[in-house]
Coordinates of C-alpha atoms in Angstrom, one line a residue:
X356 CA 111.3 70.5 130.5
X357 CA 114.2 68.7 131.6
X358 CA 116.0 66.3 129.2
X359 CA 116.7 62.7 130.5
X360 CA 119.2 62.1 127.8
X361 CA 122.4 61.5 128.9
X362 CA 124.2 62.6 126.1
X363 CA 123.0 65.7 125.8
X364 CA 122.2 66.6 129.6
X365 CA 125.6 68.8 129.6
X366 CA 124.8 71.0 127.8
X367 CA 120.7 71.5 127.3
X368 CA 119.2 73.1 129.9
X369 CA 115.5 73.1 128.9
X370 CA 114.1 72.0 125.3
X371 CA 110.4 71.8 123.6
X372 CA 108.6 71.2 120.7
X373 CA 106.5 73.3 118.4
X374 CA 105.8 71.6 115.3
X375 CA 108.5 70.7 113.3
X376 CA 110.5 73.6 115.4
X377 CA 113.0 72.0 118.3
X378 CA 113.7 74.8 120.9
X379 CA 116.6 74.3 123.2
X380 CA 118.5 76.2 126.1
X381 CA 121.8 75.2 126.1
X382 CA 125.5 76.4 125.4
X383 CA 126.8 77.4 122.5
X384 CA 129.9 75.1 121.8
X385 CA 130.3 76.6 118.1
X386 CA 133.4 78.7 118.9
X387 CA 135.0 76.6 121.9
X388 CA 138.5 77.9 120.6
X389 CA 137.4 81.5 122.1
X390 CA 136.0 80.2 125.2
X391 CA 137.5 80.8 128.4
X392 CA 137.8 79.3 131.7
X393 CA 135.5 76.7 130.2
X394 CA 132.2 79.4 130.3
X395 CA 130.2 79.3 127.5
X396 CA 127.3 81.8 126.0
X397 CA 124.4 80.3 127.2
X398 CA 121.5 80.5 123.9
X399 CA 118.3 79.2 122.6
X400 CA 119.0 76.9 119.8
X401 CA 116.2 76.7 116.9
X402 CA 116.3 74.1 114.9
X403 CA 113.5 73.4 111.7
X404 CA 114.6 71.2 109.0
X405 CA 118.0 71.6 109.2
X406 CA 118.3 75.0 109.4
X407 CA 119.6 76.4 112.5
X408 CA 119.3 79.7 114.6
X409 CA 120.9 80.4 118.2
X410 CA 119.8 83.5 119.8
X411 CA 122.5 84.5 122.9
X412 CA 120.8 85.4 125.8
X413 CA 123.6 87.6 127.2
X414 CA 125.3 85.2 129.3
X415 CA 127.6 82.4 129.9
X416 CA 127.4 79.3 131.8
X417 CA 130.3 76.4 132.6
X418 CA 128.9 72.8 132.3
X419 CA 129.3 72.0 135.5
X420 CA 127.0 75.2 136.5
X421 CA 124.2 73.7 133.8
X422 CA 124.9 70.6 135.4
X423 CA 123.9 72.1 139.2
X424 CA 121.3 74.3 137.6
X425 CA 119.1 71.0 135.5
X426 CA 119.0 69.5 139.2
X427 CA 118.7 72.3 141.6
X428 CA 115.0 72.1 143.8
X429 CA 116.2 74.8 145.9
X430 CA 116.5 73.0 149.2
X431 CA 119.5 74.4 151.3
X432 CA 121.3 76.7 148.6
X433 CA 123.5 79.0 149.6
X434 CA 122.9 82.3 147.5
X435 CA 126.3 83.3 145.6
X436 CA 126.1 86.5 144.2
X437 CA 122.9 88.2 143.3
X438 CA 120.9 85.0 143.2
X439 CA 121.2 81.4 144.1
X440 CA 121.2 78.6 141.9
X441 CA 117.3 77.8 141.9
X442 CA 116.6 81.4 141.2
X443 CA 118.5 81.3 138.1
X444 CA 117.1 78.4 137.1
X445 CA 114.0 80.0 137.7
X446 CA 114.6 83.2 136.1
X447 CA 115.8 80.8 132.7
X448 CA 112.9 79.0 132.8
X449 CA 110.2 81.7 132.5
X450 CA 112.7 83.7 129.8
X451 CA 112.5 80.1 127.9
X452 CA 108.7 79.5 128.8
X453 CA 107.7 82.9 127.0
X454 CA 110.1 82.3 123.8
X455 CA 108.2 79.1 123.7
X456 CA 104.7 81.2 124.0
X457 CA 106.0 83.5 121.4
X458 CA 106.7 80.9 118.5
X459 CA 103.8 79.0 119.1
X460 CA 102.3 82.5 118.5
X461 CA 103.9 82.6 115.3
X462 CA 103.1 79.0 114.4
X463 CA 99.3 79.9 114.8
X464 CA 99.2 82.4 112.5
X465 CA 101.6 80.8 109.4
X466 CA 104.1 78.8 108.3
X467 CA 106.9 78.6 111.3
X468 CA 110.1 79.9 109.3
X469 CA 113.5 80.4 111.3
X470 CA 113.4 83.8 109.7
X471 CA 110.1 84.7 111.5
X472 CA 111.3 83.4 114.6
X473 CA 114.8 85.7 114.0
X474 CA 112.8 88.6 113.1
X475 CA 110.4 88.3 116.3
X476 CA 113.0 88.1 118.7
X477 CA 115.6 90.6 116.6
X478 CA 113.5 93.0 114.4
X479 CA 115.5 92.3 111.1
X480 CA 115.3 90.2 108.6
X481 CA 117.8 89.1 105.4
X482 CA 115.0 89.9 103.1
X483 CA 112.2 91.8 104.0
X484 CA 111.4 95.1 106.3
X485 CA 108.8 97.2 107.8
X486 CA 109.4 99.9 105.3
X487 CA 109.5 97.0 102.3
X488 CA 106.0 96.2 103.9
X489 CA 105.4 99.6 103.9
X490 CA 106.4 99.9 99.7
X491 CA 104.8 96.5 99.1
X492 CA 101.0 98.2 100.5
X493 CA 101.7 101.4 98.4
X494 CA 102.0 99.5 95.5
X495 CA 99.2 97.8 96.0
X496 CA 97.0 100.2 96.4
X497 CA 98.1 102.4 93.4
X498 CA 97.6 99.0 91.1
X499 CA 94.2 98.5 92.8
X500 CA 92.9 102.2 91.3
X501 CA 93.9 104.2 94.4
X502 CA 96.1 106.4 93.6
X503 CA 95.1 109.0 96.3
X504 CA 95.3 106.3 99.1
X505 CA 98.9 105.5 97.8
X506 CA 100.3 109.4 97.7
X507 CA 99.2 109.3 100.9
X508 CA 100.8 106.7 101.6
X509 CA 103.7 107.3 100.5
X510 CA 104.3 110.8 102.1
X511 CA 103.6 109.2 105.4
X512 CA 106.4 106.8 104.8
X513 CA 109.1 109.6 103.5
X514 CA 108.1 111.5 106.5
X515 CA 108.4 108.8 109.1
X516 CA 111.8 108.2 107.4
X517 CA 113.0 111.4 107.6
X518 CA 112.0 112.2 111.0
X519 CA 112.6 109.1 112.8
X520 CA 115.9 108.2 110.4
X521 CA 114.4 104.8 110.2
X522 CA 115.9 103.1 107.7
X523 CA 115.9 99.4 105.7
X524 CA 118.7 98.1 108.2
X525 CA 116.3 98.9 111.0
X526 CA 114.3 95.8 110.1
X527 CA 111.3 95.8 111.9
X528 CA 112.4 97.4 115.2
X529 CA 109.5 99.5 115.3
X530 CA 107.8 100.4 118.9
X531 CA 106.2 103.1 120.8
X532 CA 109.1 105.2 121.5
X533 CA 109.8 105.5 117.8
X534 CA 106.5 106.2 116.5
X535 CA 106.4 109.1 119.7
X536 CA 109.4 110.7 118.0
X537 CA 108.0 110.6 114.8
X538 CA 104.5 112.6 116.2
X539 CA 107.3 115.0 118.5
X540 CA 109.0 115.4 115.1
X541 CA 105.6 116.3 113.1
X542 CA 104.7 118.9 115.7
X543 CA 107.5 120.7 116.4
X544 CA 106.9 120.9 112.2
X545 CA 104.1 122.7 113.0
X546 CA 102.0 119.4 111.2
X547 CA 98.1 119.8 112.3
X548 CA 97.0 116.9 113.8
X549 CA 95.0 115.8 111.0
X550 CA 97.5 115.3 109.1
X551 CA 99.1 113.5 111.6
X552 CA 95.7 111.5 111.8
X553 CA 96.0 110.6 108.2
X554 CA 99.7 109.7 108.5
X555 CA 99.6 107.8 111.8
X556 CA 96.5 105.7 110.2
X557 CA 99.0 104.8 107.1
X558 CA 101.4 103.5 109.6
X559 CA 98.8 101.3 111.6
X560 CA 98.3 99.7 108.8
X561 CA 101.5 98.7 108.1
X562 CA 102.3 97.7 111.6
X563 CA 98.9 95.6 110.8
X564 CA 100.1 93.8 108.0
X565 CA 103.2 92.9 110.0
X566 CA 101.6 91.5 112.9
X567 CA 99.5 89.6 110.1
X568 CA 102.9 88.3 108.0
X569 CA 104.4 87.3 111.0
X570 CA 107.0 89.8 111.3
X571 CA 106.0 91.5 114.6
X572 CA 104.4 90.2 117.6
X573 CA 100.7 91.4 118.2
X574 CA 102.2 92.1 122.2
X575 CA 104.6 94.9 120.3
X576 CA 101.3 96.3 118.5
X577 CA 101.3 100.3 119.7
X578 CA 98.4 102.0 118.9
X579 CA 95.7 102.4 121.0
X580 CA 93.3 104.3 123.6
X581 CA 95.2 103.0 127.2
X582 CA 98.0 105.2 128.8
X583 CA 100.9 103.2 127.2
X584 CA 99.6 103.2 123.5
X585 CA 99.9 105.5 121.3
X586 CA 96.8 107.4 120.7
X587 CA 95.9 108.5 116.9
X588 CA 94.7 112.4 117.3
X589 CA 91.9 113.4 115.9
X590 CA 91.7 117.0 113.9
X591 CA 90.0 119.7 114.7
X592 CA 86.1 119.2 114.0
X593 CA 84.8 121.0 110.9
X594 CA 81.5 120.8 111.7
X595 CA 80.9 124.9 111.4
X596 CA 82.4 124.4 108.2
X597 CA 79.1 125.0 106.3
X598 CA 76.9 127.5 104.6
X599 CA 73.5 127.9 105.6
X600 CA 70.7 127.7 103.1
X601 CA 70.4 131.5 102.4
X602 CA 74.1 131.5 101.7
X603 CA 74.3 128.4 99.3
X604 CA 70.7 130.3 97.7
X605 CA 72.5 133.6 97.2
X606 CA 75.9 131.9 95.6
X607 CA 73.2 129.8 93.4
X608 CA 71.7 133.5 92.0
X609 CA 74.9 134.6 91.2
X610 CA 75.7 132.2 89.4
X611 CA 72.3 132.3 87.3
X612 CA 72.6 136.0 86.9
X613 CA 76.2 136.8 86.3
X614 CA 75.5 139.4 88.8
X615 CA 79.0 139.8 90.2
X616 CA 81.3 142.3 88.3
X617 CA 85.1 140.9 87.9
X618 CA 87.8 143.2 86.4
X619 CA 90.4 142.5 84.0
X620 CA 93.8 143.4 86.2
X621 CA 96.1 145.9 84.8
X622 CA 99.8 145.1 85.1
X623 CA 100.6 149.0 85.5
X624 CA 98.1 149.7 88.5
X625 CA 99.3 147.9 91.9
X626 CA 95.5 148.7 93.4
X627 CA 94.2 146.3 91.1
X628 CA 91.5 144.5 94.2
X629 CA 91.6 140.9 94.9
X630 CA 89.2 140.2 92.5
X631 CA 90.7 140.9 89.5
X632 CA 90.7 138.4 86.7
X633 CA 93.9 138.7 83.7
X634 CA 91.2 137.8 80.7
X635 CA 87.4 137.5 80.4
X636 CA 87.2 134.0 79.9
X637 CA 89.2 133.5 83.6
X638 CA 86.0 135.6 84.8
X639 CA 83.4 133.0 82.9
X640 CA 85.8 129.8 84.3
X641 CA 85.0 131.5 88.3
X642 CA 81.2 131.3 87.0
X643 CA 82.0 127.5 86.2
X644 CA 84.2 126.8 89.6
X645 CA 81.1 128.4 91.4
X646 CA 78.8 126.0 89.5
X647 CA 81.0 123.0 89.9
X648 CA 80.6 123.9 94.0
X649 CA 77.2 124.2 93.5
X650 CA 77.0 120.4 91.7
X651 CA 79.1 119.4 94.7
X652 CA 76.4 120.6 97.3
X653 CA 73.6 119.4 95.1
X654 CA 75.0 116.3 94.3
X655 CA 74.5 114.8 97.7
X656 CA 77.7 116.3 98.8
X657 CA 79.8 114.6 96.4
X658 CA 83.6 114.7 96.2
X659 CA 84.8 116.3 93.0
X660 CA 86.3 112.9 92.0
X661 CA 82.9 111.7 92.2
X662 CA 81.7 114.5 90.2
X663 CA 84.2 114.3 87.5
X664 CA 83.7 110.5 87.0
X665 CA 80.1 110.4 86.8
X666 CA 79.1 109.2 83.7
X667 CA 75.2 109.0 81.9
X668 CA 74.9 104.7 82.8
X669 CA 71.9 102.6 82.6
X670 CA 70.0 104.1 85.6
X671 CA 70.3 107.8 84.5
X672 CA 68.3 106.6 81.0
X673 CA 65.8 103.9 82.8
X674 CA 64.9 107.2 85.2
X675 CA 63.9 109.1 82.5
X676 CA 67.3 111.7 83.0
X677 CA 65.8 112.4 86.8
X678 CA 68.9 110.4 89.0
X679 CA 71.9 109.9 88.6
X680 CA 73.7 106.8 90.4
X681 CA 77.7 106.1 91.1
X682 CA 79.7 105.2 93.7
X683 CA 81.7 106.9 96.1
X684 CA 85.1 106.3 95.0
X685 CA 86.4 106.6 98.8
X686 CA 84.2 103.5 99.8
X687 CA 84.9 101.0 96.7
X688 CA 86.8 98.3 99.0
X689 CA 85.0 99.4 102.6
X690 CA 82.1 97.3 102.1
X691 CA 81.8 93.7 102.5
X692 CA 81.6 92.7 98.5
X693 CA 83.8 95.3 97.6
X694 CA 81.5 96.9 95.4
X695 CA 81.6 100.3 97.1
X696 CA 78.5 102.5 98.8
X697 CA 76.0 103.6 96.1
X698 CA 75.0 107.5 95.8
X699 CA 71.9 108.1 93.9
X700 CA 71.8 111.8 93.0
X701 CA 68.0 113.1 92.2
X702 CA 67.9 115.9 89.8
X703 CA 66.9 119.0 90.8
X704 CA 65.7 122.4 88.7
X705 CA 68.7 124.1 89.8
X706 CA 70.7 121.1 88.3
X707 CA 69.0 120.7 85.2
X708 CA 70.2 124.9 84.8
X709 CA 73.9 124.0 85.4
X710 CA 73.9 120.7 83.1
X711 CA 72.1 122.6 80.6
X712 CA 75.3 124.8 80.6
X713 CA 77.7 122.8 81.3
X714 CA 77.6 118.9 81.0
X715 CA 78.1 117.0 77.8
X716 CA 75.2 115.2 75.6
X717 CA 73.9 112.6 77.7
X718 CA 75.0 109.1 76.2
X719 CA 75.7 105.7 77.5
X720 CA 79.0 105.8 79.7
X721 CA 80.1 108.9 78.7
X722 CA 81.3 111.3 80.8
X723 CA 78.6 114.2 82.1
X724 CA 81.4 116.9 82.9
X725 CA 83.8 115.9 80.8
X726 CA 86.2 119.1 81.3
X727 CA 87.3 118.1 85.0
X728 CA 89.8 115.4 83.8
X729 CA 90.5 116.3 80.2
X730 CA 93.2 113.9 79.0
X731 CA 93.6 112.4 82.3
X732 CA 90.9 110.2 81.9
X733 CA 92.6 107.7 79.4
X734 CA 96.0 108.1 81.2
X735 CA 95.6 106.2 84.4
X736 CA 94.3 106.5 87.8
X737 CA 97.4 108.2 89.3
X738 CA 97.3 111.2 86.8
X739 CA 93.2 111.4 87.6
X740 CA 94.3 111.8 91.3
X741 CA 96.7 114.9 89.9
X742 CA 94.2 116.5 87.8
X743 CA 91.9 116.2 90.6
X744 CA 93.8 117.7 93.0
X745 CA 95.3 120.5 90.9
X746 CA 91.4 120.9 90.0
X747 CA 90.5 121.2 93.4
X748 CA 93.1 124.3 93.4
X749 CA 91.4 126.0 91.1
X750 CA 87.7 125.7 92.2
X751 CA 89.2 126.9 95.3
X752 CA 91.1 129.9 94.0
X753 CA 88.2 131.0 91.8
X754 CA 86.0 130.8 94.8
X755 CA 88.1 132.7 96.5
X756 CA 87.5 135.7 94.4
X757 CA 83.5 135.3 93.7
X758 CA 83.7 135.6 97.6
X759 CA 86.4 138.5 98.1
X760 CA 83.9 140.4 95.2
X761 CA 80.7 140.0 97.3
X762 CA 81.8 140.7 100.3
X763 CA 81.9 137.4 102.3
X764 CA 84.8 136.5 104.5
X765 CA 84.3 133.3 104.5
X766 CA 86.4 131.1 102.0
X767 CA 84.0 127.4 101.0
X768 CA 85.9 124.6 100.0
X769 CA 84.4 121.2 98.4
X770 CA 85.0 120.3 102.2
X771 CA 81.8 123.3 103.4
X772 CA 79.6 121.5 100.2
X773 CA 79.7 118.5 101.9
X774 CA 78.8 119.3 105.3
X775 CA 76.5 121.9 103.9
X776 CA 74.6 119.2 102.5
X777 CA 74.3 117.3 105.6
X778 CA 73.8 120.3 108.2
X779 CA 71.2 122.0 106.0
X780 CA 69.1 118.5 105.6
X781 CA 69.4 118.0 109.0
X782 CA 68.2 121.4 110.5
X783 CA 65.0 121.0 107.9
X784 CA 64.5 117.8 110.2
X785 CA 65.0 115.6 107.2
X786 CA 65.2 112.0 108.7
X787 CA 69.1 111.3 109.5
X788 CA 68.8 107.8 107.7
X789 CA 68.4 109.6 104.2
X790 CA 71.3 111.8 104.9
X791 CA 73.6 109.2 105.6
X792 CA 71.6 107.0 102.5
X793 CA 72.7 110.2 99.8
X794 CA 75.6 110.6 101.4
X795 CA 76.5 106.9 101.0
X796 CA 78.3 106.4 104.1
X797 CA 79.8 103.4 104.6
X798 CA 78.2 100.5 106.8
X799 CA 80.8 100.6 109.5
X800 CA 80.3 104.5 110.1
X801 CA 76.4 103.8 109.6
X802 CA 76.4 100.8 112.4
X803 CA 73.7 99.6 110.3
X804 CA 73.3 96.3 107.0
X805 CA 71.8 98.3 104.6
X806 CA 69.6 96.3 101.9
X807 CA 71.8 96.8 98.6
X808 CA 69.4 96.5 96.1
X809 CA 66.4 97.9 97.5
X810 CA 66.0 101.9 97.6
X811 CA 64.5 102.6 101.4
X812 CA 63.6 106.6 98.9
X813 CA 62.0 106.6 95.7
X814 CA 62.7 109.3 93.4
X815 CA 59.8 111.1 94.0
X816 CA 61.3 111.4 98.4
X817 CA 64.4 112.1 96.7
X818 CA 63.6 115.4 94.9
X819 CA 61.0 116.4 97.5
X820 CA 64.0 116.4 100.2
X821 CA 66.6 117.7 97.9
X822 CA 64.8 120.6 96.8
X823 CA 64.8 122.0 100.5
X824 CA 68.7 122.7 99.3
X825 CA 67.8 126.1 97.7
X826 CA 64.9 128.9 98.0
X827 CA 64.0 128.6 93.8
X828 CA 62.5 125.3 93.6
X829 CA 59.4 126.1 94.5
X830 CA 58.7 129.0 92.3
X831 CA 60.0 126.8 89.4
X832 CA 57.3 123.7 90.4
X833 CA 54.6 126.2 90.1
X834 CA 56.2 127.4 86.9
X835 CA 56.4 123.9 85.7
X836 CA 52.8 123.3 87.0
X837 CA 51.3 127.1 85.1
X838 CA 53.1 125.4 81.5
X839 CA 51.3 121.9 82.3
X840 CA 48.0 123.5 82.6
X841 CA 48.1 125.9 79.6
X842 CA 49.2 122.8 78.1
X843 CA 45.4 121.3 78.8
X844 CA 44.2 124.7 78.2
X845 CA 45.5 124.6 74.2
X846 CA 43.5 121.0 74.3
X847 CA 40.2 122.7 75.1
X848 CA 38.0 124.2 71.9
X849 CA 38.5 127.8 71.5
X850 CA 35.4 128.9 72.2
X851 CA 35.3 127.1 75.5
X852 CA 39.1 128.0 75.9
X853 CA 37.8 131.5 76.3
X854 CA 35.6 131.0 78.7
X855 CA 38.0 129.3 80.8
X856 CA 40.7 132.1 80.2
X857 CA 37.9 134.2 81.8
X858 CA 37.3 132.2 84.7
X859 CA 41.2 131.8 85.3
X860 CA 41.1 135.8 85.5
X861 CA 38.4 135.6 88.2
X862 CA 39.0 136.6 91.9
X863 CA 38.4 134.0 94.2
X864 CA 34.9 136.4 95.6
X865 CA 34.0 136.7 91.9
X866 CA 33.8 132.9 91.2
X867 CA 31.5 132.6 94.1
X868 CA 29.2 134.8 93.0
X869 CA 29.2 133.4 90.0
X870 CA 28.9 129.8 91.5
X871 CA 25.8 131.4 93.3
X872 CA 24.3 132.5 90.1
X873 CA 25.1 129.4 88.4
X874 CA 23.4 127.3 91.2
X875 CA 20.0 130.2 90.7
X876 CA 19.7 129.3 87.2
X877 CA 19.4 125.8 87.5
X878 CA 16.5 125.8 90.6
X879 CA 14.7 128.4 87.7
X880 CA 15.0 125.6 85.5
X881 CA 14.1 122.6 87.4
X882 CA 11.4 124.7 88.7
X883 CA 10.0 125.6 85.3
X884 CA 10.1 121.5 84.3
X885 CA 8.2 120.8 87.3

């Protein structure tokens, strides 16, 4: 608006009000020693408790052109120059109508500093930055437990530095242009665009936090679907990244059988095959790699985190040792009480082989394969996250020469147990809702409220679905079911355990007949009584 005061009319132009912010466009009279022919830079003037801010529009103004421009209506002006003296004034008002809009934007969404309003309309800032921001989330994340999240993390921010050459200085000049040479950068590095996924998605989120804190506009916010946004890419699909049920069966029988042959390598032969182990106990640890994959597919698909921090708790003993419960370590803050999605793991016969072989003595809270983590467990969650990963190596490596020594091409990854889990289930026309239920999911990706507390799958579903996993199960039921009935057999008096022995040897034609004879015997008998 125009000001009526008199005293200040030669030199404000327009001035407003937001909270206890006054915003003025007027001339900045600071350094009149400099000034000449009387022109002045021509500003907006911030002003909140004292504390003021003039941001230079780029131009200068004398006061007798203020003067002209505060009453111009446009009515017979000759033009002079490029515009006339309305048009300016028109031009000035809508550049000081959206500063206006944009710290009543910042008002609305926290305290209205003048070093928010500098670093809206600047980018910088005396004490903070977009990479600080970027720092202050990482270290948050690594005191909250994730330590994987924060690696992450942090390599997206070293590589957005060194790419872009983005720097603390920089403040928070951060828009589309830069975040496109940062993706041109990553590809001309050959980076897949997963990982540039999983790095872009790390930067949204600081951009996020930003917009949050005040320190960038949501307008400036660059990520998105529309032709001027930047669009996140999405990595190839792994979906044929799975073994089929056969396949998953046969690696299962190896395992049980110790089957597959693995030479010691000898340093003075260069045919040594791929194979080739340096000891016998690196042979036995590609049996336990193989078995760890195994747990991995059988566990619901599990991540080998979640493997390696299952422990025996409450609902492992109050199931008799049948389930075992956790929660997905990738979900704990993704769900709206932050207590993570649950995965309740039935257990199957094949399980019961592996845990007999390799899982600790089941006790309250105590690790079932304690081996994974070692020492790492008591150290802190960042070296878990290394002994995972470097884990993760080795199961790899090992399976890579179980496979190169039966014959298969193919090279499974904790990445195939997972989606072997979920493509096998599914072909066998087990009901999607389960999957995603084993799986635990989150709620977001599931677009459903799940009830919490309430199992939708009792056990008894559980190990009826699960057993579909592998080809054995069945034959070990029936085993399980021959021992239960000799079991009632050894209750039965001998001579009447014979008998039954007997009749357990019968053909299916012989006990008719003698279910024939029986039925003759008894008519005699009734006849003879009557």
């Amino acid at each position: 608006m125009t000001t009526n005061d008199k005293s200040k009319v030669t030199y404000i132009l327009f001035e407003e009000r937001i909270g206890e912010c006054f915003i003025s466009m007027c001339l900045d009279k600071r350094h009149a020693e400099n000034v000449k022919n009387y022109a002045y830079p021509l500003c907006i003037r911030f002003h909140i408790y004292g504390s003021r801010y003039y941001y230079s529009l780029g131009e200068k103004c004398t006061i007798e052109e203020l003067k002209k421009l505060s009453k111009s209506t446009g009515n017979r002006e000759k033009r002079i120059g490029l515009e006339s003296t309305f048009e300016r004034r028109i031009r000035l008002q809508e550049v000081f109508k959206n500063i206006v809009n944009m710290v009543a934007s910042i008002s609305d969404r926290g305290t209205l500093t003048i070093d928010r309003i500098k670093i809206a309309l600047t980018g910088r800032s005396e004490s903070a930055s977009f990479l600080s921001v970027w720092e202050e989330i990482i270290a948050e994340k690594r005191n909250s437990g994730k330590a994987g999240t924060a690696q992450n993390y942090e390599e997206a921010m070293r590589n957005f530095k060194r790419l872009t050459g983005f720097t603390y200085a920089d403040g928070f000049a951060v828009d589309s242009a830069l975040i496109n040479k940062w993706i041109d950068g990553m590809t001309a590095n050959h980076t897949s665009t997963s990982t540039q996924g999983i790095k872009l998605r790390a930067c949204r989120v600081v951009v996020n936090r930003c917009i949050g804190e005040g320190y960038m506009l949501p307008k400036n916010y660059m990520f998105g679907k529309c032709r001027d946004k930047v669009k996140i890419p999405v990595g190839s699909s792994r979906k044929s990244w799975y073994l089929n049920v056969d396949q998953m069966t046969e690696l299962y029988l190896h395992w049980k059988n110790h089957d597959v042959f693995f030479p010691i390598s000898n340093s003075r032969r260069k045919d040594n095959p791929s194979y080739a182990v340096k000891t016998k106990k690196a042979g036995e640890l590609v049996y336990q790699s193989l078995a760890m994959f195994l747990m991995q597919y059988l566990c619901c698909g599990c991540n080998l985190i979640d493997l390696a921090l299952m422990r025996y708790n409450r609902y492992y003993f109050d199931s008799n040792g049948r389930v075992f419960q956790f929660i997905r370590q990738k979900t704990e803050d993704e769900t709206k009480d932050g207590d993570g999605m649950e995965v309740i793991v039935p257990i199957t016969e094949p399980m019961k082989e592996i845990l007999e072989k390799y899982a600790s003595e089941p006790s309250m809270d105590e690790l079932v394969f304690p081996f994974l983590l070692g020492d790492a467990i008591n150290i802190g969650a960042v070296e878990i996250r290394r002994r995972i990963c470097q884990q993760n190596k080795n199961i790899s490596n090992r399976m890579e020469k179980m496979i190169d020594a039966i014959g298969w091409t193919v090279n499974p990854s904790g990445t195939y147990a997972r989606h072997s889990f979920a493509t096998n289930l599914h072909a066998a026309k087990v009901p999607r809702e389960y999957i995603s239920d084993a799986m635990g999911h989150s709620l977001g990706n599931r677009g459903q409220i799940t009830m919490r507390y309430i199992s939708p799958y009792t056990i008894e579903d559980r190990l009826n679905y699960n057993r579909i996993l592998l080809k054995v199960d069945q034959a070990s039921d029936s085993s399980v079911d021959e021992k239960q009935s000799m079991a009632v057999f050894s209750s039965i008096d001998p001579n009447k355990q014979a008998i039954v022995e007997k009749l357990h040897s019968f053909s299916e034609q012989d006990l008719k007949e003698a279910l024939i004879m029986l039925k003759r015997k008894e008519l005699a008998r009734l006849e003879a009584e009557l």
